Tab-separated table of C-alpha atoms in Angstrom:
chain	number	residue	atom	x	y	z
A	71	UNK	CA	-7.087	13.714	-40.512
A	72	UNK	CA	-3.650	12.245	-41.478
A	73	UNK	CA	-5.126	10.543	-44.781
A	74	UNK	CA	-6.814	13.900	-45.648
A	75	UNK	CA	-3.343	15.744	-45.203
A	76	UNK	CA	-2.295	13.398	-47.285
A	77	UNK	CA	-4.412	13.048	-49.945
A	78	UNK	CA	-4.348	16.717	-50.357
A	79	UNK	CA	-0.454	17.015	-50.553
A	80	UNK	CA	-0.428	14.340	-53.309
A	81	UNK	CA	-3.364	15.957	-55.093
A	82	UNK	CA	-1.453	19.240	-54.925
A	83	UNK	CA	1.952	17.925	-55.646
A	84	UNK	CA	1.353	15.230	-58.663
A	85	UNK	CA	-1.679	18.031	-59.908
A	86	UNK	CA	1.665	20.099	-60.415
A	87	UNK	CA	3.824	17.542	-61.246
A	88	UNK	CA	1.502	16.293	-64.405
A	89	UNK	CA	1.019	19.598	-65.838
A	90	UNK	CA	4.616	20.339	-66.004
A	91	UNK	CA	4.552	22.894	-63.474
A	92	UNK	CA	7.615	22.224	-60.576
A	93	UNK	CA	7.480	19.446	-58.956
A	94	UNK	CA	8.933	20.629	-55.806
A	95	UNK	CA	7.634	20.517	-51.989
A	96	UNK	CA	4.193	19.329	-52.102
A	97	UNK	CA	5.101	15.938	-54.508
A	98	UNK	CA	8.333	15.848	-52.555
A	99	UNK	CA	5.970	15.674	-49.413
A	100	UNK	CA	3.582	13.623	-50.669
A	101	UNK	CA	6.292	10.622	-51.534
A	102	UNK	CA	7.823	11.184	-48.133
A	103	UNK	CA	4.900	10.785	-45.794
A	104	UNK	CA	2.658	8.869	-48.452
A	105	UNK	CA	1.700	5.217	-48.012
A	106	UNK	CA	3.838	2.895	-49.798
A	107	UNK	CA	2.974	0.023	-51.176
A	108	UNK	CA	5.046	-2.860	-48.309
A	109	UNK	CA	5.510	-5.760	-50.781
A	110	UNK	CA	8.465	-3.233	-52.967
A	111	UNK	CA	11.868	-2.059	-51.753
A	112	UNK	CA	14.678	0.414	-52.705
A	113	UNK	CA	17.199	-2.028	-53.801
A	114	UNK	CA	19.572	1.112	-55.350
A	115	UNK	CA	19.772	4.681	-55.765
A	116	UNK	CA	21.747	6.759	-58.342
A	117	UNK	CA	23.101	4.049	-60.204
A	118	UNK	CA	25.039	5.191	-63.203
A	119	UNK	CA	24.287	4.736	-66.464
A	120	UNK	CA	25.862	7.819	-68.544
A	121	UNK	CA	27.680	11.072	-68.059
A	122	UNK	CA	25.946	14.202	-66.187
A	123	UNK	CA	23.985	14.232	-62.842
A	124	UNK	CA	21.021	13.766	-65.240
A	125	UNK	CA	21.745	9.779	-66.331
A	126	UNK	CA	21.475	8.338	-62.880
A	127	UNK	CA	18.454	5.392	-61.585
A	128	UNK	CA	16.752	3.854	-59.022
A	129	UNK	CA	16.315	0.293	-58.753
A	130	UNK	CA	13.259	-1.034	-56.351
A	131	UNK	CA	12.931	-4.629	-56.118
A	132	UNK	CA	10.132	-7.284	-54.867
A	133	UNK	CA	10.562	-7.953	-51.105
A	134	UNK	CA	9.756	-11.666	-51.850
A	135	UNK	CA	12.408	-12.070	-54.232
A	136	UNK	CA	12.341	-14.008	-57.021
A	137	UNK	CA	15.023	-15.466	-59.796
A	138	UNK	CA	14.606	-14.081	-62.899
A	139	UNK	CA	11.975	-11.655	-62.849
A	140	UNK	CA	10.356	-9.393	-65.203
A	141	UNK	CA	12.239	-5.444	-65.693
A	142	UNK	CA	10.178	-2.724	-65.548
A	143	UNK	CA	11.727	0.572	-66.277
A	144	UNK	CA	9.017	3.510	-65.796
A	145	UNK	CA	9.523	6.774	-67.165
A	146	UNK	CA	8.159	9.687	-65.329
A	147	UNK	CA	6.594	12.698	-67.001
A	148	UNK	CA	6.717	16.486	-67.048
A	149	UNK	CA	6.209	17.845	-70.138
A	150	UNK	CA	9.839	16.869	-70.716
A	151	UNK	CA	10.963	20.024	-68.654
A	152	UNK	CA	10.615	18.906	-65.376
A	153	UNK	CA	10.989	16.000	-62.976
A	154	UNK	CA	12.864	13.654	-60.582
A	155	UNK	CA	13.330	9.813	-60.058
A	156	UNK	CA	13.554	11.094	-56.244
A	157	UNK	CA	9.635	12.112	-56.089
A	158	UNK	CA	7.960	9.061	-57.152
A	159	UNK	CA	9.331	6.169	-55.013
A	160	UNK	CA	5.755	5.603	-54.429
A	161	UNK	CA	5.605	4.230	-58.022
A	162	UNK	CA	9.000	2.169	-57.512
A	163	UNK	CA	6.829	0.480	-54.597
A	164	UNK	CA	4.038	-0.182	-56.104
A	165	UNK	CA	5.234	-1.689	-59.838
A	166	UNK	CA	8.078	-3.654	-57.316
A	167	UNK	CA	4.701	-4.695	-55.309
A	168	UNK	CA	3.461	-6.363	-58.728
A	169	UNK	CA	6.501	-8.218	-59.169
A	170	UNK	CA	9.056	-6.209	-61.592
A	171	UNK	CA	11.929	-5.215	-60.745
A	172	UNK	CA	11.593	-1.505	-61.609
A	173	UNK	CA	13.988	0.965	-62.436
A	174	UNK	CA	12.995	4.633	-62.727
A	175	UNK	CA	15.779	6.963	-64.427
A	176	UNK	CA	16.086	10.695	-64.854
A	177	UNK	CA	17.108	11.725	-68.494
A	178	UNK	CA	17.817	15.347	-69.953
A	179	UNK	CA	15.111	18.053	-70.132
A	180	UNK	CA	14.509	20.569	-72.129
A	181	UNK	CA	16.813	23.154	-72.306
A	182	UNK	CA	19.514	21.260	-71.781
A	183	UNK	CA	18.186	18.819	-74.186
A	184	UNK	CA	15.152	18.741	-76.907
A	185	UNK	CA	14.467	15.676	-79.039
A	186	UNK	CA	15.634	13.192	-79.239
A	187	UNK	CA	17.696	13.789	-76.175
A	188	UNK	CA	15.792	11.952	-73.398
A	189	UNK	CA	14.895	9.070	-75.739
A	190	UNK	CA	18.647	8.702	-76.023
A	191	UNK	CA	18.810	8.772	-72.501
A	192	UNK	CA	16.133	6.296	-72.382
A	193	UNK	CA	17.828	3.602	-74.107
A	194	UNK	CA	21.215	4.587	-72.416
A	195	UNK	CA	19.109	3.420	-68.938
A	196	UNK	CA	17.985	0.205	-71.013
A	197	UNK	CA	21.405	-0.849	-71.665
A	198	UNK	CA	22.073	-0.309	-68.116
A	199	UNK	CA	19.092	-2.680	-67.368
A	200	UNK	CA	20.871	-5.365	-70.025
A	201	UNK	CA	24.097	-4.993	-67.796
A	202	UNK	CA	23.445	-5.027	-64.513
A	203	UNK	CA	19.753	-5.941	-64.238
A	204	UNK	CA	20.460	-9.448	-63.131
A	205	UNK	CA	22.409	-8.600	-60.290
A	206	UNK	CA	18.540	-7.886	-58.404
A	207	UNK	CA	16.757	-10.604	-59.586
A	208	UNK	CA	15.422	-8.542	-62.954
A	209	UNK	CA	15.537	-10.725	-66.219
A	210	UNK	CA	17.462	-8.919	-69.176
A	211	UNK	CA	15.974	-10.665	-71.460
A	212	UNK	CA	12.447	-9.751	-70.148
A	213	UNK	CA	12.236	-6.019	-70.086
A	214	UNK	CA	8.413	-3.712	-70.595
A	215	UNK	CA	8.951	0.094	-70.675
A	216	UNK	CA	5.714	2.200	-68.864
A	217	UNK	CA	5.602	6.060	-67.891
A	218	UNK	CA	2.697	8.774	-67.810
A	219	UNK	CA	2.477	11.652	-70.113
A	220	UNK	CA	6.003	12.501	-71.402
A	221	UNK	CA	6.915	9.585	-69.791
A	222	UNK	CA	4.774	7.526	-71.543
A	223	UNK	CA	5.618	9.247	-74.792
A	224	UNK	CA	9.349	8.361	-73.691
A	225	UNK	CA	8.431	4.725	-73.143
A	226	UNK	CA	6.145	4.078	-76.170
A	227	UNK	CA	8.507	5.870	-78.871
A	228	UNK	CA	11.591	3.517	-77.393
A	229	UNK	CA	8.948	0.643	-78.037
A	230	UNK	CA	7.968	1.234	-81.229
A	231	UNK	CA	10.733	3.038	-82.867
A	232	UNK	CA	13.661	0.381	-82.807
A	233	UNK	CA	16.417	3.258	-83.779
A	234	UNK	CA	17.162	4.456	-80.490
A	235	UNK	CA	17.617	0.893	-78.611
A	236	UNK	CA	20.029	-0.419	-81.755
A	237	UNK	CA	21.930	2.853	-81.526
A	238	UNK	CA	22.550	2.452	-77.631
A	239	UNK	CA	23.519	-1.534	-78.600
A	240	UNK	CA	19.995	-3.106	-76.958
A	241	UNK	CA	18.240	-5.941	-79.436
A	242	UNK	CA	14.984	-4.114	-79.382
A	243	UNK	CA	13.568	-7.613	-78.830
A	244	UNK	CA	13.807	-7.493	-75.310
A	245	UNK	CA	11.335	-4.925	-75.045
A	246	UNK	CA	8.253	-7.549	-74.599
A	247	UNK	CA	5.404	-5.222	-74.145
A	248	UNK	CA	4.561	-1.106	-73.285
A	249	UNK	CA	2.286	1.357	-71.508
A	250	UNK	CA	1.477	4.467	-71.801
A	251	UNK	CA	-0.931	6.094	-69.683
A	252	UNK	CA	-2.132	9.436	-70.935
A	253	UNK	CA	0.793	10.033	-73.445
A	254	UNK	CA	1.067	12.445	-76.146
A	255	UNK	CA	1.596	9.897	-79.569
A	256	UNK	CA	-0.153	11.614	-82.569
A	257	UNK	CA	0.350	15.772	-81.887
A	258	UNK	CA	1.160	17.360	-84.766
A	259	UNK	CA	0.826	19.807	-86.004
A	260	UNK	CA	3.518	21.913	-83.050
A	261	UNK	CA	0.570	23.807	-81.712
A	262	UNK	CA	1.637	24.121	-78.381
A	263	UNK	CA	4.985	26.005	-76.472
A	264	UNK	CA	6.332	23.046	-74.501
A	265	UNK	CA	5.888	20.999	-78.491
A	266	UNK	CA	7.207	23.729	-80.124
A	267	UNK	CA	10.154	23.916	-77.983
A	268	UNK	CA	10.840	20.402	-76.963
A	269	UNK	CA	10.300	18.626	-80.688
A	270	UNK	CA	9.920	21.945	-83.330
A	271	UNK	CA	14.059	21.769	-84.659
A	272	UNK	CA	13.765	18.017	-85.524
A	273	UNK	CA	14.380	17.913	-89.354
A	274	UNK	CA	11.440	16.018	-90.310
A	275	UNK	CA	8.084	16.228	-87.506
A	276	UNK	CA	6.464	12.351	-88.370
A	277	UNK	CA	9.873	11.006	-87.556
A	278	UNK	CA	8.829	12.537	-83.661
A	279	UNK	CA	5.697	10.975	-83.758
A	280	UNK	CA	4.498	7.410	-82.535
A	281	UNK	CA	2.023	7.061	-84.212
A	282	UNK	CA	4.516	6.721	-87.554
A	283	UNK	CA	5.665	3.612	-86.222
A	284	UNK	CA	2.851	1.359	-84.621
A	285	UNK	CA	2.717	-1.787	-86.974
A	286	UNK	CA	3.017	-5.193	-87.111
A	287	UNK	CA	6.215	-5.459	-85.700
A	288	UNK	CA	4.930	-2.954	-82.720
A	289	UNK	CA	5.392	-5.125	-79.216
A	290	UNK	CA	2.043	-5.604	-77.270
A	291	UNK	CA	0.767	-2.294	-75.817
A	292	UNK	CA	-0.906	-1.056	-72.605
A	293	UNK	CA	-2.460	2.348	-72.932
A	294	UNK	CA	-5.020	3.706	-70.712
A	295	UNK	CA	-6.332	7.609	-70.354
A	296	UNK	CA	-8.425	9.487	-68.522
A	297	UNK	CA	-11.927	10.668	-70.357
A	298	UNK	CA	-11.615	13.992	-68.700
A	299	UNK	CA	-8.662	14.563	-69.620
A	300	UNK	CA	-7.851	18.068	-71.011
A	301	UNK	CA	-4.071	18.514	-71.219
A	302	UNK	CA	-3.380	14.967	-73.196
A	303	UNK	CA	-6.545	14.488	-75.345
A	304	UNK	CA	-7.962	11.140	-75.056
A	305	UNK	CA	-7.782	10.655	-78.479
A	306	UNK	CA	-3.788	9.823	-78.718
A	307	UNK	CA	-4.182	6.946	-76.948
A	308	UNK	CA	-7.692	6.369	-78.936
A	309	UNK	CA	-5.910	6.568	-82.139
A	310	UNK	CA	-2.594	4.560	-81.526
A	311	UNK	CA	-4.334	1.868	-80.212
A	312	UNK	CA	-6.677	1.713	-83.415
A	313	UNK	CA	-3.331	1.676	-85.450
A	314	UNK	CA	-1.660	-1.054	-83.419
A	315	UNK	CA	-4.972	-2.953	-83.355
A	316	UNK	CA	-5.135	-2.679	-87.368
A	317	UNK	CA	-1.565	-4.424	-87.055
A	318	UNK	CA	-2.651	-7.039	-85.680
A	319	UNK	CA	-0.919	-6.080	-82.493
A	320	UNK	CA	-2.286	-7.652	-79.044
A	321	UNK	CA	-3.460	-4.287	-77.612
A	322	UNK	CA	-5.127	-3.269	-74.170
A	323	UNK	CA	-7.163	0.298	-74.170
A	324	UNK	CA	-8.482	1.485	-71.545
A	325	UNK	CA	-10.076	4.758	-71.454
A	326	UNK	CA	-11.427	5.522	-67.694
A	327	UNK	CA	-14.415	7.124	-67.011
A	328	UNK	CA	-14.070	10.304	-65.124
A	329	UNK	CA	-9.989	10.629	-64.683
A	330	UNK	CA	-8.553	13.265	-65.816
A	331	UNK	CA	-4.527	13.435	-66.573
A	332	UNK	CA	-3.424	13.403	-63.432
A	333	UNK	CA	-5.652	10.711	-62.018
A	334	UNK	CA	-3.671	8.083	-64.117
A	335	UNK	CA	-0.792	8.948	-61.918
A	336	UNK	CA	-1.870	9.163	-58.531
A	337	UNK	CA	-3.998	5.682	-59.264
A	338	UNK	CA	-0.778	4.511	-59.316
A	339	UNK	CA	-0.331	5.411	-55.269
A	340	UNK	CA	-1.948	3.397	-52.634
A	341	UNK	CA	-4.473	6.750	-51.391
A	342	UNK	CA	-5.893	6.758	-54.382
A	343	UNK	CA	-5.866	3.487	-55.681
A	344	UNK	CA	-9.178	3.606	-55.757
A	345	UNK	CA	-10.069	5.829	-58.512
A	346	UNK	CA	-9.083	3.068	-60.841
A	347	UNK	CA	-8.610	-0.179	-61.345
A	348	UNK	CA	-5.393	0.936	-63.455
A	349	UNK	CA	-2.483	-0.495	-61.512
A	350	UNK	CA	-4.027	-4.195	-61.719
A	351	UNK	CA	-4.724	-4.269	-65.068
A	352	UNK	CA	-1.712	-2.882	-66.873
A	353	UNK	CA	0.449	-5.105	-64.278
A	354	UNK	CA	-1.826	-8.187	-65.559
A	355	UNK	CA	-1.007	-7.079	-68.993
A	356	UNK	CA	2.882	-6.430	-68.835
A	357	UNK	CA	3.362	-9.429	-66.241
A	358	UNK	CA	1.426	-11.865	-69.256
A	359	UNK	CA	3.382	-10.307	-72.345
A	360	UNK	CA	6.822	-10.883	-70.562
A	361	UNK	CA	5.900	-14.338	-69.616
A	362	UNK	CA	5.731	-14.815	-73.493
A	363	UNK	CA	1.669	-15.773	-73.208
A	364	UNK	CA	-0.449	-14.899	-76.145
A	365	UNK	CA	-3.097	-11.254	-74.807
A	366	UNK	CA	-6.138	-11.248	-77.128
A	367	UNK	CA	-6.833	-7.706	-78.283
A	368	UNK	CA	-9.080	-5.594	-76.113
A	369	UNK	CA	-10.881	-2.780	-75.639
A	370	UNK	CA	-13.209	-1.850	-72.477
């Protein structure tokens, strides 16, 4: 009975969370009473890395330590409007489980920010990470970016757009690898509110998009999507990973069979692992490109 409470809190609570809606009690409950993933820990809370209540981070950490290990910084999503670092500690376990040190930041949402905002805030958090990172065990030199949905647009953009790192002082270099799991990276044209809102006063639209700039120099990419998914088309991460693979960039799509967009969040979590062998694979990927080992280009 407990496990069915729970699974239907975090089906109601990330269900919300993923379509932008307010991610308040249920997801709240859900990563309270959840199952966590034993081999992470909270190594830091609220760390500080910019002005307003906004630019603060959590920092989880393996609980067998190890010098030098990869940084993971995960990016959460909510259509850019909503969202809190506090709600998915169950993701902080389980990418800490894997062996990154992760970090999960707020940034600005819409209104208080639109683009590029929280991609400013983004690479504000990555300096942080070049800073301090080494202080638990996280290699600064070794960093992958991952989120879901917005998130994932957050992370891939910071990847493959270099302008935002070099503006907050961060050799883009350091950034060994991505993933994105059911991101927005080829929308245009503004069709919907939230897109209209969020990205529709930027000066010139392809400079939003990600798809602009995947190319040779794009670092090694995880994206994976649900095929039922209705509220990020399958086809952004079908097309960007055609791009990147046309670069010549060591790519890994995966496009799962029956998910749909919030599924590629709660396979994250340990109660529904299951859905998906998601977790393993983009950890195999990441954990491989920041080791510096050559990943073949793929596609199951």
């Amino acid at each position: 009975m407990t496990r069915l409470l729970i699974a239907f809190a975090s089906l109601l609570g990330l269900g919300l969370a993923a379509y932008g809606f307010s991610a308040a009690s249920p997801l709240t409950l859900f990563d309270a009473i959840g199952p966590r993933d034993a081999g992470g820990r909270l190594a830091a809370r609220d760390q500080v890395f910019g002005e307003g209540k906004r630019r603060r981070l959590d920092v989880y950490v393996p609980t067998v330590t190890a010098e030098r290990a990869p940084v993971l910084v995960f990016f959460y999503g909510g259509s850019w409007q909503s969202g809190s670092k506090d709600d998915y500690a169950f993701v902080g376990h389980a990418l800490a489980a894997q062996g990154f040190v992760t970090v999960l930041p707020d940034y600005r949402l819409y209104p208080e920010t639109a683009f590029p905002g929280f991609l400013e805030d983004g690479a504000a958090a990555v300096a942080w990470v070049r800073d301090n990172i080494a202080a638990y065990g996280g290699d600064p030199h070794r960093i992958v970016l991952a989120g879901h949905s917005a998130g994932a647009y957050n992370a891939v953009m910071l990847g493959l757009d270099p302008r935002y790192l070099n503006a907050a002082g961060v050799d883009p270099k350091v950034i060994k690898a991505v993933a994105g799991l059911s991101g927005p990276y080829d929308f245009l044209p503004l069709d919907q509110d939230t897109t209209v809102k969020v990205f529709g006063q930027a000066p010139d639209l392809p400079l939003t998009q990600p798809m602009t700039f995947a190319g040779p120099l794009s670092p090694p990419t995880f994206l994976a999507t649900g095929e039922a998914d209705t509220v990020v088309k399958p086809r952004n991460t079908v097309s960007l990973a055609a791009k990147l693979r046309a670069a010549h960039v060591p790519v890994q799509e995966r496009v799962y069979p029956g998910l749909d967009h919030k599924d590629t969040l709660l396979a994250l979590s340990v109660t529904f692992r299951s859905k998906a062998p998601e977790l393993a694979e983009m950890a195999s990927f990441l954990m491989r490109q920041a080791a510096g080992r050559s990943q073949y280009t793929m596609r199951r």
